[in-house]
């Protein structure tokens, strides 16, 4: 079974990954072969990060972004990230800003021309653009300041442990400006520091049919949302409280996102969307999260699982049950 969708999430799949042949066992797999199909990447790529506050017109820009981002050519990826800024201390006013992160497979000049034509509302300036090798752009995506030596990737993470909660959604129609304003207000009202990642679909993602690989979220999606909140180790009560706040934010988004099912992205594991306890297997319960993660492909995964792991040796709270559990 050809399985690429678990690993990729946007039109860059052809750069990062070739073909991975795996057999689905739980929702992880046994790798039978791994064929890398390299494709050329230009010597220099261009990245930028731009922040827009609400006063700077973030709402209008994000509204426009929803309309154009998924239709941009395949050599550009432009993410929007609504997030809480300030408010770390009680004395500062909490605000929402939207950060735009971009990678373009080309130079600044071409990127400027493309943005002037397709997204002038963003107001991209030459000084925002950073040309670098593709490998150096991994530093940018990992959140380090431009110019950080690549050796930083060899550092092992240290320091205090961070707890976090993630959830996901798919957006299929443009969220109106009035509703965007409601979303910002909700983010401010919640007593957590949260961010969302809005990742455009379209491009290569729309060209692959929903049933070609287990990854089913294809044409028709404007973008995927990741909701995120993190906190330090402050005990179970603080964790529960913060998780509940993120759930509250998710609940407030219901009318803007996919429904029947409310689709979810497997890599942002979320037990809220359905789960089974890890020591038993219920097909009925598995169907709930299975349909959200895989839609029509769930049944096929159940059949594969039935062949390669009929006794369900590999299982977790959101694994694929083998066919024999289906009654
Ligand atoms: C890549 O980053 C290194 C620093 O780690 C820098 O010395 C080098 O000039 C960069 N190269 C390109 C092409 O961006
Ligand atoms: C958490 O909340 C419960 C119920 O309110 C309380 O009994 C318990 O002491 C709290 N635990 C901590 C570690 O604060």
Tab-separated table of C-alpha atoms and ligand atoms in Angstrom:
chain	number	residue	atom	x	y	z
A	1	UNK	CA	0.000	0.000	0.000
A	2	UNK	CA	1.386	3.341	-0.962
A	3	UNK	CA	1.274	5.581	2.016
A	4	UNK	CA	2.441	9.123	1.787
A	5	UNK	CA	-0.293	11.170	3.344
A	6	UNK	CA	0.606	10.519	6.955
A	7	UNK	CA	3.790	12.378	6.556
A	8	UNK	CA	2.949	15.283	4.378
A	9	UNK	CA	0.497	18.061	4.695
A	10	UNK	CA	0.982	20.476	1.863
A	11	UNK	CA	2.167	20.925	-1.647
A	12	UNK	CA	5.782	20.423	-0.640
A	13	UNK	CA	5.382	16.685	-0.456
A	14	UNK	CA	7.349	16.166	-3.631
A	15	UNK	CA	10.319	17.941	-2.124
A	16	UNK	CA	10.436	16.209	1.201
A	17	UNK	CA	9.228	12.746	0.459
A	18	UNK	CA	9.300	10.195	-2.251
A	19	UNK	CA	7.330	6.999	-2.074
A	20	UNK	CA	7.072	5.128	1.132
A	21	UNK	CA	5.710	1.634	1.011
A	22	UNK	CA	4.256	0.644	4.339
A	23	UNK	CA	1.616	-1.655	5.660
A	24	UNK	CA	-0.798	-0.062	8.082
A	25	UNK	CA	-0.711	-1.905	11.366
A	26	UNK	CA	-2.278	0.388	13.941
A	27	UNK	CA	-2.047	3.859	12.605
A	28	UNK	CA	1.624	3.348	12.301
A	29	UNK	CA	3.159	0.963	9.826
A	30	UNK	CA	5.761	-1.608	8.889
A	31	UNK	CA	8.077	-0.194	6.257
A	32	UNK	CA	8.577	-2.679	3.421
A	33	UNK	CA	10.531	-0.403	1.143
A	34	UNK	CA	11.339	3.254	0.862
A	35	UNK	CA	11.946	4.733	-2.515
A	36	UNK	CA	13.076	8.341	-2.538
A	37	UNK	CA	12.130	10.298	-5.624
A	38	UNK	CA	14.304	13.383	-5.607
A	39	UNK	CA	13.146	16.474	-7.376
A	40	UNK	CA	15.211	19.556	-8.063
A	41	UNK	CA	14.988	22.478	-5.658
A	42	UNK	CA	16.406	25.826	-6.752
A	43	UNK	CA	19.803	26.814	-5.293
A	44	UNK	CA	18.062	29.623	-3.439
A	45	UNK	CA	14.575	29.728	-1.993
A	46	UNK	CA	12.970	32.809	-0.451
A	47	UNK	CA	11.217	32.914	2.921
A	48	UNK	CA	9.466	35.662	4.819
A	49	UNK	CA	7.506	36.275	7.973
A	50	UNK	CA	5.159	39.256	8.244
A	51	UNK	CA	3.005	40.205	11.195
A	52	UNK	CA	-0.272	42.109	10.897
A	53	UNK	CA	-2.059	43.381	13.947
A	54	UNK	CA	-5.791	43.996	13.897
A	55	UNK	CA	-5.058	47.731	13.721
A	56	UNK	CA	-2.949	47.048	10.648
A	57	UNK	CA	-5.910	45.397	8.960
A	58	UNK	CA	-5.230	41.746	9.785
A	59	UNK	CA	-8.914	40.853	9.402
A	60	UNK	CA	-9.128	42.115	5.814
A	61	UNK	CA	-5.810	40.522	4.897
A	62	UNK	CA	-6.777	37.131	6.360
A	63	UNK	CA	-10.134	37.305	4.641
A	64	UNK	CA	-8.392	37.847	1.325
A	65	UNK	CA	-5.819	35.145	2.154
A	66	UNK	CA	-8.630	32.591	2.463
A	67	UNK	CA	-9.699	33.369	-1.091
A	68	UNK	CA	-6.297	33.307	-2.762
A	69	UNK	CA	-3.868	31.120	-0.763
A	70	UNK	CA	-5.190	27.771	-2.007
A	71	UNK	CA	-5.101	28.975	-5.612
A	72	UNK	CA	-1.504	30.179	-5.649
A	73	UNK	CA	1.014	28.354	-7.877
A	74	UNK	CA	2.651	25.207	-6.531
A	75	UNK	CA	6.000	26.853	-5.874
A	76	UNK	CA	4.684	28.967	-2.998
A	77	UNK	CA	3.348	28.028	0.432
A	78	UNK	CA	1.841	30.827	2.527
A	79	UNK	CA	0.670	30.042	6.048
A	80	UNK	CA	-1.411	32.365	8.253
A	81	UNK	CA	-1.081	32.141	12.028
A	82	UNK	CA	-3.575	34.009	14.201
A	83	UNK	CA	-2.068	34.258	17.655
A	84	UNK	CA	-2.231	36.023	20.980
A	85	UNK	CA	0.481	38.611	21.372
A	86	UNK	CA	1.223	40.582	24.530
A	87	UNK	CA	-0.847	39.701	27.526
A	88	UNK	CA	1.940	37.707	29.101
A	89	UNK	CA	1.590	39.957	32.108
A	90	UNK	CA	-1.660	41.146	33.634
A	91	UNK	CA	-0.712	44.758	32.948
A	92	UNK	CA	-0.442	44.407	29.185
A	93	UNK	CA	-3.458	44.267	26.967
A	94	UNK	CA	-3.981	40.968	25.169
A	95	UNK	CA	-4.108	41.303	21.423
A	96	UNK	CA	-4.428	39.144	18.346
A	97	UNK	CA	-1.991	39.440	15.461
A	98	UNK	CA	-1.767	37.295	12.367
A	99	UNK	CA	1.666	36.126	11.284
A	100	UNK	CA	2.195	35.089	7.685
A	101	UNK	CA	4.955	32.574	6.957
A	102	UNK	CA	5.994	31.912	3.406
A	103	UNK	CA	8.364	29.804	1.402
A	104	UNK	CA	8.827	30.335	-2.303
A	105	UNK	CA	10.880	28.176	-4.649
A	106	UNK	CA	12.508	31.105	-6.394
A	107	UNK	CA	14.173	34.426	-5.754
A	108	UNK	CA	12.929	37.645	-4.174
A	109	UNK	CA	12.291	39.358	-7.474
A	110	UNK	CA	9.940	36.646	-8.710
A	111	UNK	CA	8.238	36.429	-5.323
A	112	UNK	CA	7.658	40.202	-5.225
A	113	UNK	CA	6.114	40.089	-8.695
A	114	UNK	CA	3.859	37.186	-7.732
A	115	UNK	CA	2.667	38.834	-4.544
A	116	UNK	CA	2.099	42.195	-6.200
A	117	UNK	CA	-0.142	40.458	-8.693
A	118	UNK	CA	-1.967	37.970	-6.483
A	119	UNK	CA	-1.860	39.348	-2.931
A	120	UNK	CA	-0.996	43.060	-2.820
A	121	UNK	CA	-3.084	43.381	0.371
A	122	UNK	CA	-0.266	41.733	2.309
A	123	UNK	CA	2.069	44.618	1.516
A	124	UNK	CA	5.189	42.499	1.084
A	125	UNK	CA	8.409	44.548	0.940
A	126	UNK	CA	11.770	43.493	-0.449
A	127	UNK	CA	13.296	43.881	3.012
A	128	UNK	CA	10.923	41.193	4.358
A	129	UNK	CA	12.386	38.609	1.990
A	130	UNK	CA	15.290	36.316	2.852
A	131	UNK	CA	16.979	34.244	0.174
A	132	UNK	CA	18.731	31.127	1.355
A	133	UNK	CA	19.510	27.539	0.476
A	134	UNK	CA	16.671	25.093	0.914
A	135	UNK	CA	18.483	23.383	3.781
A	136	UNK	CA	18.860	26.719	5.584
A	137	UNK	CA	15.126	27.310	5.215
A	138	UNK	CA	14.548	24.387	7.599
A	139	UNK	CA	15.982	26.652	10.314
A	140	UNK	CA	13.402	29.299	9.447
A	141	UNK	CA	10.544	26.786	9.641
A	142	UNK	CA	11.837	25.528	12.974
A	143	UNK	CA	11.341	29.056	14.304
A	144	UNK	CA	14.957	30.179	14.690
A	145	UNK	CA	16.001	33.703	13.674
A	146	UNK	CA	17.304	34.072	10.133
A	147	UNK	CA	21.077	33.521	10.114
A	148	UNK	CA	21.102	30.948	12.922
A	149	UNK	CA	23.837	28.419	12.065
A	150	UNK	CA	22.432	25.132	10.864
A	151	UNK	CA	24.370	23.275	13.580
A	152	UNK	CA	21.549	24.232	15.924
A	153	UNK	CA	19.683	21.228	14.519
A	154	UNK	CA	22.211	19.005	16.277
A	155	UNK	CA	21.330	20.398	19.710
A	156	UNK	CA	19.213	18.131	21.826
A	157	UNK	CA	16.173	19.873	23.313
A	158	UNK	CA	16.742	20.618	26.961
A	159	UNK	CA	15.125	22.601	29.712
A	160	UNK	CA	11.672	22.367	31.166
A	161	UNK	CA	9.040	20.108	29.749
A	162	UNK	CA	6.177	21.695	27.929
A	163	UNK	CA	2.653	20.332	27.938
A	164	UNK	CA	0.402	21.106	25.015
A	165	UNK	CA	-2.916	20.354	23.432
A	166	UNK	CA	-3.603	20.366	19.699
A	167	UNK	CA	-6.790	20.019	17.710
A	168	UNK	CA	-7.549	20.286	14.010
A	169	UNK	CA	-10.216	21.359	11.544
A	170	UNK	CA	-10.757	21.689	7.818
A	171	UNK	CA	-12.256	24.807	6.276
A	172	UNK	CA	-14.148	24.496	3.009
A	173	UNK	CA	-15.719	27.910	2.642
A	174	UNK	CA	-14.428	31.396	3.306
A	175	UNK	CA	-15.046	32.625	6.862
A	176	UNK	CA	-16.714	36.061	6.657
A	177	UNK	CA	-15.017	39.105	8.175
A	178	UNK	CA	-17.621	39.472	10.932
A	179	UNK	CA	-16.965	35.894	11.978
A	180	UNK	CA	-13.204	36.400	11.898
A	181	UNK	CA	-13.709	39.234	14.356
A	182	UNK	CA	-15.675	36.883	16.611
A	183	UNK	CA	-12.827	34.375	16.465
A	184	UNK	CA	-10.252	36.976	17.508
A	185	UNK	CA	-12.494	38.032	20.397
A	186	UNK	CA	-12.862	34.433	21.524
A	187	UNK	CA	-9.077	33.982	21.482
A	188	UNK	CA	-8.651	37.087	23.630
A	189	UNK	CA	-11.413	36.106	26.070
A	190	UNK	CA	-9.937	32.682	26.740
A	191	UNK	CA	-7.467	32.732	29.568
A	192	UNK	CA	-4.748	30.869	27.665
A	193	UNK	CA	-2.092	31.850	25.221
A	194	UNK	CA	-3.145	30.147	22.096
A	195	UNK	CA	-2.322	30.157	18.443
A	196	UNK	CA	-3.781	28.694	15.314
A	197	UNK	CA	-1.978	27.596	12.208
A	198	UNK	CA	-3.971	28.012	9.031
A	199	UNK	CA	-2.283	25.916	6.356
A	200	UNK	CA	-3.530	26.389	2.803
A	201	UNK	CA	-4.488	23.346	0.762
A	202	UNK	CA	-5.041	23.403	-3.000
A	203	UNK	CA	-1.970	22.892	-5.168
A	204	UNK	CA	-0.705	19.324	-5.330
A	205	UNK	CA	-3.020	18.324	-2.490
A	206	UNK	CA	-6.059	18.872	-4.710
A	207	UNK	CA	-4.674	16.847	-7.591
A	208	UNK	CA	-4.568	13.556	-5.688
A	209	UNK	CA	-7.895	11.795	-5.319
A	210	UNK	CA	-9.340	11.175	-1.845
A	211	UNK	CA	-8.968	7.418	-2.236
A	212	UNK	CA	-5.517	7.226	-3.772
A	213	UNK	CA	-3.776	7.086	-0.393
A	214	UNK	CA	-5.222	6.767	3.132
A	215	UNK	CA	-4.804	10.530	3.518
A	216	UNK	CA	-8.201	11.721	2.394
A	217	UNK	CA	-8.309	15.502	2.855
A	218	UNK	CA	-7.925	16.689	-0.720
A	219	UNK	CA	-9.812	18.899	-3.169
A	220	UNK	CA	-12.416	21.198	-1.674
A	221	UNK	CA	-10.400	22.237	1.360
A	222	UNK	CA	-9.311	25.855	1.523
A	223	UNK	CA	-7.111	25.267	4.536
A	224	UNK	CA	-6.481	23.173	7.612
A	225	UNK	CA	-6.483	24.639	11.097
A	226	UNK	CA	-4.269	23.546	13.925
A	227	UNK	CA	-5.328	24.862	17.333
A	228	UNK	CA	-2.590	24.919	19.910
A	229	UNK	CA	-1.976	25.883	23.511
A	230	UNK	CA	1.017	25.047	25.685
A	231	UNK	CA	1.993	25.532	29.303
A	232	UNK	CA	4.647	24.506	31.764
A	233	UNK	CA	4.372	21.809	34.380
A	234	UNK	CA	1.801	23.269	36.776
A	235	UNK	CA	-0.104	20.177	37.725
A	236	UNK	CA	-3.117	18.314	36.462
A	237	UNK	CA	-5.679	20.974	37.363
A	238	UNK	CA	-3.977	23.641	35.275
A	239	UNK	CA	-3.631	21.175	32.414
A	240	UNK	CA	-7.298	20.254	32.558
A	241	UNK	CA	-8.318	23.866	32.666
A	242	UNK	CA	-6.173	24.769	29.636
A	243	UNK	CA	-7.324	21.753	27.659
A	244	UNK	CA	-10.923	22.750	28.354
A	245	UNK	CA	-10.244	26.259	27.085
A	246	UNK	CA	-8.879	24.915	23.821
A	247	UNK	CA	-11.986	22.721	23.551
A	248	UNK	CA	-14.063	25.828	24.056
A	249	UNK	CA	-12.256	27.577	21.182
A	250	UNK	CA	-12.811	24.510	18.987
A	251	UNK	CA	-16.507	24.438	19.884
A	252	UNK	CA	-16.841	28.094	18.912
A	253	UNK	CA	-15.542	27.256	15.400
A	254	UNK	CA	-18.166	24.621	14.582
A	255	UNK	CA	-20.140	26.624	12.048
A	256	UNK	CA	-17.072	27.612	9.992
A	257	UNK	CA	-15.531	24.183	9.464
A	258	UNK	CA	-16.267	20.814	7.856
A	259	UNK	CA	-19.189	18.782	9.144
A	260	UNK	CA	-20.552	15.271	8.576
A	261	UNK	CA	-17.882	14.352	9.536
A	262	UNK	CA	-15.991	17.170	11.176
A	263	UNK	CA	-12.728	16.100	9.572
A	264	UNK	CA	-9.487	15.879	11.516
A	265	UNK	CA	-5.788	15.592	10.748
A	266	UNK	CA	-4.176	12.421	12.045
A	267	UNK	CA	-0.857	13.990	12.975
A	268	UNK	CA	-2.476	16.266	15.550
A	269	UNK	CA	-3.708	13.378	17.650
A	270	UNK	CA	-6.850	14.401	19.462
A	271	UNK	CA	-8.577	11.911	21.735
A	272	UNK	CA	-11.555	14.282	22.039
A	273	UNK	CA	-12.814	13.248	18.607
A	274	UNK	CA	-13.331	9.668	19.729
A	275	UNK	CA	-11.156	6.971	21.230
A	276	UNK	CA	-11.148	3.482	22.653
A	277	UNK	CA	-9.329	2.375	25.751
A	278	UNK	CA	-6.093	0.754	24.670
A	279	UNK	CA	-6.833	-2.700	26.044
A	280	UNK	CA	-9.990	-3.388	24.131
A	281	UNK	CA	-11.208	-2.971	20.584
A	282	UNK	CA	-14.562	-1.635	19.600
A	283	UNK	CA	-15.284	-1.293	15.934
A	284	UNK	CA	-18.232	0.955	16.656
A	285	UNK	CA	-16.111	3.403	18.651
A	286	UNK	CA	-13.225	3.216	16.176
A	287	UNK	CA	-15.570	4.198	13.378
A	288	UNK	CA	-16.158	7.550	15.052
A	289	UNK	CA	-12.565	8.805	14.906
A	290	UNK	CA	-11.764	6.634	11.881
A	291	UNK	CA	-14.302	8.406	9.719
A	292	UNK	CA	-13.027	11.829	10.817
A	293	UNK	CA	-9.404	10.994	10.076
A	294	UNK	CA	-9.907	8.842	6.950
A	295	UNK	CA	-13.487	9.237	5.692
A	296	UNK	CA	-14.209	6.542	3.060
A	297	UNK	CA	-10.719	5.082	3.368
A	298	UNK	CA	-11.394	3.848	6.892
A	299	UNK	CA	-13.137	0.689	5.626
A	300	UNK	CA	-10.202	-0.125	3.366
A	301	UNK	CA	-7.747	0.372	6.218
A	302	UNK	CA	-9.830	-2.023	8.319
A	303	UNK	CA	-9.442	-4.655	5.580
A	304	UNK	CA	-5.668	-4.127	5.346
A	305	UNK	CA	-5.375	-4.332	9.096
A	306	UNK	CA	-7.384	-7.565	9.044
A	307	UNK	CA	-4.813	-9.086	6.695
A	308	UNK	CA	-1.582	-7.960	8.347
A	309	UNK	CA	-2.559	-7.922	12.036
A	310	UNK	CA	-5.779	-9.940	12.397
A	311	UNK	CA	-5.325	-10.336	16.157
A	312	UNK	CA	-4.879	-6.616	16.704
A	313	UNK	CA	-1.503	-6.979	18.400
A	314	UNK	CA	-0.616	-3.372	17.600
A	315	UNK	CA	-3.220	-1.077	19.051
A	316	UNK	CA	-3.675	2.268	20.668
A	317	UNK	CA	-6.539	4.542	21.637
A	318	UNK	CA	-7.131	5.565	18.035
A	319	UNK	CA	-5.882	2.590	16.043
A	320	UNK	CA	-7.518	0.862	13.097
A	321	UNK	CA	-9.361	-2.286	14.165
A	322	UNK	CA	-9.051	-5.463	12.052
A	323	UNK	CA	-12.024	-6.463	9.912
A	324	UNK	CA	-13.071	-9.370	12.121
A	325	UNK	CA	-14.167	-6.980	14.883
A	326	UNK	CA	-16.762	-5.589	12.536
A	327	UNK	CA	-20.176	-7.102	13.256
B	1	LIG	C1	23.271	28.910	5.223
B	1	LIG	O1	23.483	29.169	6.594
B	1	LIG	C2	24.850	29.274	6.957
B	1	LIG	C3	24.897	29.452	8.461
B	1	LIG	O2	24.548	28.234	9.067
B	1	LIG	C4	25.506	30.420	6.224
B	1	LIG	O3	26.875	30.478	6.556
B	1	LIG	C5	25.338	30.233	4.736
B	1	LIG	O4	25.822	31.360	4.061
B	1	LIG	C6	23.864	30.007	4.375
B	1	LIG	N1	23.808	29.702	2.962
B	1	LIG	C7	22.802	30.020	2.182
B	1	LIG	C8	22.983	29.776	0.730
B	1	LIG	O5	21.780	30.496	2.592
B	2	LIG	C1	-7.062	19.850	41.898
B	2	LIG	O1	-8.420	20.109	42.128
B	2	LIG	C2	-9.007	19.240	43.071
B	2	LIG	C3	-10.526	19.484	43.065
B	2	LIG	O2	-10.815	20.855	43.023
B	2	LIG	C4	-8.361	19.462	44.415
B	2	LIG	O3	-8.933	18.613	45.390
B	2	LIG	C5	-6.879	19.162	44.292
B	2	LIG	O4	-6.221	19.452	45.496
B	2	LIG	C6	-6.261	19.958	43.173
B	2	LIG	N1	-4.930	19.451	42.945
B	2	LIG	C7	-3.872	20.250	42.820
B	2	LIG	C8	-2.571	19.555	42.583
B	2	LIG	O5	-3.949	21.455	42.861
